[in-house]
mmCIF file of C-alpha atoms in Angstrom:
data_model
loop_
_atom_site.group_PDB
_atom_site.id
_atom_site.type_symbol
_atom_site.label_atom_id
_atom_site.label_comp_id
_atom_site.label_asym_id
_atom_site.label_seq_id
_atom_site.Cartn_x
_atom_site.Cartn_y
_atom_site.Cartn_z
ATOM 1 C CA ILE A 1 -29.301 66.118 24.275
ATOM 2 C CA GLU A 2 -29.790 62.662 25.643
ATOM 3 C CA TYR A 3 -28.668 59.612 23.758
ATOM 4 C CA ASP A 4 -29.804 56.048 24.169
ATOM 5 C CA ASP A 5 -27.364 53.762 25.898
ATOM 6 C CA MET A 6 -25.366 51.489 23.646
ATOM 7 C CA LEU A 7 -26.691 47.976 23.533
ATOM 8 C CA THR A 8 -23.710 45.714 23.998
ATOM 9 C CA PRO A 9 -23.988 41.983 24.471
ATOM 10 C CA PRO A 10 -22.922 40.646 27.851
ATOM 11 C CA ALA A 11 -19.259 39.719 28.255
ATOM 12 C CA MET A 12 -20.077 36.031 28.700
ATOM 13 C CA GLN A 13 -22.010 36.001 25.418
ATOM 14 C CA GLN A 14 -19.111 37.650 23.593
ATOM 15 C CA PHE A 15 -16.743 35.102 25.124
ATOM 16 C CA ALA A 16 -18.959 32.170 24.103
ATOM 17 C CA ILE A 17 -19.221 33.483 20.540
ATOM 18 C CA SER A 18 -15.442 33.899 20.326
ATOM 19 C CA ILE A 19 -14.830 30.357 21.596
ATOM 20 C CA GLY A 20 -17.432 28.998 19.176
ATOM 21 C CA VAL A 21 -15.833 30.761 16.210
ATOM 22 C CA MET A 22 -12.410 29.449 17.205
ATOM 23 C CA MET A 23 -13.699 25.880 17.508
ATOM 24 C CA LEU A 24 -15.480 26.142 14.165
ATOM 25 C CA SER A 25 -12.423 27.570 12.436
ATOM 26 C CA ASN A 26 -10.296 24.669 13.703
ATOM 27 C CA ARG A 27 -12.630 22.209 11.971
ATOM 28 C CA ILE A 28 -12.403 23.903 8.569
ATOM 29 C CA ASP A 29 -9.617 22.727 6.274
ATOM 30 C CA ILE A 30 -8.029 25.901 4.921
ATOM 31 C CA LEU A 31 -6.293 23.939 2.163
ATOM 32 C CA ASN A 32 -9.609 22.769 0.720
ATOM 33 C CA ALA A 33 -10.447 24.935 -2.312
ATOM 34 C CA LYS A 34 -14.205 24.529 -1.848
ATOM 35 C CA ALA A 35 -14.074 25.617 1.809
ATOM 36 C CA VAL A 36 -11.972 28.660 0.915
ATOM 37 C CA ARG A 37 -14.388 29.614 -1.877
ATOM 38 C CA ILE A 38 -17.386 29.339 0.464
ATOM 39 C CA ALA A 39 -15.627 31.448 3.107
ATOM 40 C CA ARG A 40 -14.768 34.114 0.535
ATOM 41 C CA LEU A 41 -18.320 34.190 -0.822
ATOM 42 C CA ALA A 42 -19.714 34.446 2.714
ATOM 43 C CA PHE A 43 -17.394 37.366 3.428
ATOM 44 C CA VAL A 44 -18.381 39.161 0.220
ATOM 45 C CA ALA A 45 -22.061 38.541 1.010
ATOM 46 C CA TYR A 46 -21.494 40.050 4.457
ATOM 47 C CA LEU A 47 -19.856 43.138 2.937
ATOM 48 C CA VAL A 48 -22.686 43.588 0.431
ATOM 49 C CA THR A 49 -25.280 43.219 3.187
ATOM 50 C CA VAL A 50 -23.566 45.857 5.344
ATOM 51 C CA GLN A 51 -23.345 48.271 2.417
ATOM 52 C CA LEU A 52 -27.015 47.764 1.544
ATOM 53 C CA PHE A 53 -27.979 48.395 5.152
ATOM 54 C CA LEU A 54 -25.931 51.607 5.248
ATOM 55 C CA LEU A 55 -27.492 52.713 1.963
ATOM 56 C CA TYR A 56 -30.960 52.060 3.409
ATOM 57 C CA VAL A 57 -30.135 54.062 6.553
ATOM 58 C CA THR A 58 -28.804 56.931 4.428
ATOM 59 C CA PHE A 59 -31.976 57.059 2.332
ATOM 60 C CA ARG A 60 -34.156 56.916 5.449
ATOM 61 C CA ALA A 61 -32.171 59.733 7.078
ATOM 62 C CA LYS A 62 -32.520 61.884 3.959
ATOM 63 C CA SER A 63 -36.246 61.188 3.744
ATOM 64 C CA VAL A 64 -36.773 62.333 7.356
ATOM 65 C CA ASP A 65 -34.731 65.495 6.626
ATOM 66 C CA ASP A 66 -34.638 66.669 10.236
ATOM 67 C CA ARG A 67 -32.575 69.854 10.311
ATOM 68 C CA THR A 68 -32.776 70.692 13.992
ATOM 69 C CA SER A 69 -29.459 71.830 15.378
ATOM 70 C CA ILE A 70 -27.569 69.429 17.575
ATOM 71 C CA THR A 71 -25.407 70.682 20.390
ATOM 72 C CA ILE A 72 -23.191 68.288 22.236
ATOM 73 C CA SER A 73 -21.738 69.460 25.512
ATOM 74 C CA ASN A 74 -18.563 67.741 26.575
ATOM 75 C CA PRO A 75 -18.378 67.539 30.381
ATOM 76 C CA LEU A 76 -14.564 67.384 30.210
ATOM 77 C CA ALA A 77 -14.240 70.648 28.264
ATOM 78 C CA SER A 78 -14.317 72.753 31.427
ATOM 79 C CA LEU A 79 -11.555 70.658 32.988
ATOM 80 C CA VAL A 80 -9.334 71.122 29.964
ATOM 81 C CA GLN A 81 -9.898 74.885 29.924
ATOM 82 C CA ASN A 82 -9.289 75.217 33.670
ATOM 83 C CA GLY A 83 -6.156 73.086 33.484
ATOM 84 C CA ALA A 84 -4.722 74.965 30.501
ATOM 85 C CA MET A 85 -5.515 78.431 31.866
ATOM 86 C CA GLY A 86 -4.363 77.861 35.445
ATOM 87 C CA SER A 87 -1.067 79.089 36.849
ATOM 88 C CA ALA A 88 0.122 75.521 37.347
ATOM 89 C CA ALA A 89 -0.132 74.955 33.595
ATOM 90 C CA ALA A 90 2.322 77.774 32.985
ATOM 91 C CA ASN A 91 4.835 76.018 35.228
ATOM 92 C CA GLY A 92 4.461 72.718 33.415
ATOM 93 C CA GLY A 93 1.957 71.230 35.860
ATOM 94 C CA GLY A 94 -1.777 71.123 35.777
ATOM 95 C CA ASN A 95 -4.600 68.684 36.243
ATOM 96 C CA PHE A 96 -3.234 66.185 33.796
#
């Protein structure tokens, strides 16, 4: 089975986002009750949005109802078996 490659943002983009969040968080007064309330509401809204998205994906997956069997072959499984079954493994050595 072939899987799509993970889409990760470039390292420079992740770095720029991290620096931007740090600069923004330095400007917010954490002792201000209104700012804290807005941050809490934004966090709760984020959590609700994630849960709604996961619920949507679950319903879509159930509606497709694809029951084909999935087999995943681990390329390292043969190395583990060879290392555990070899004579060097009995002596405390091996490929590890």
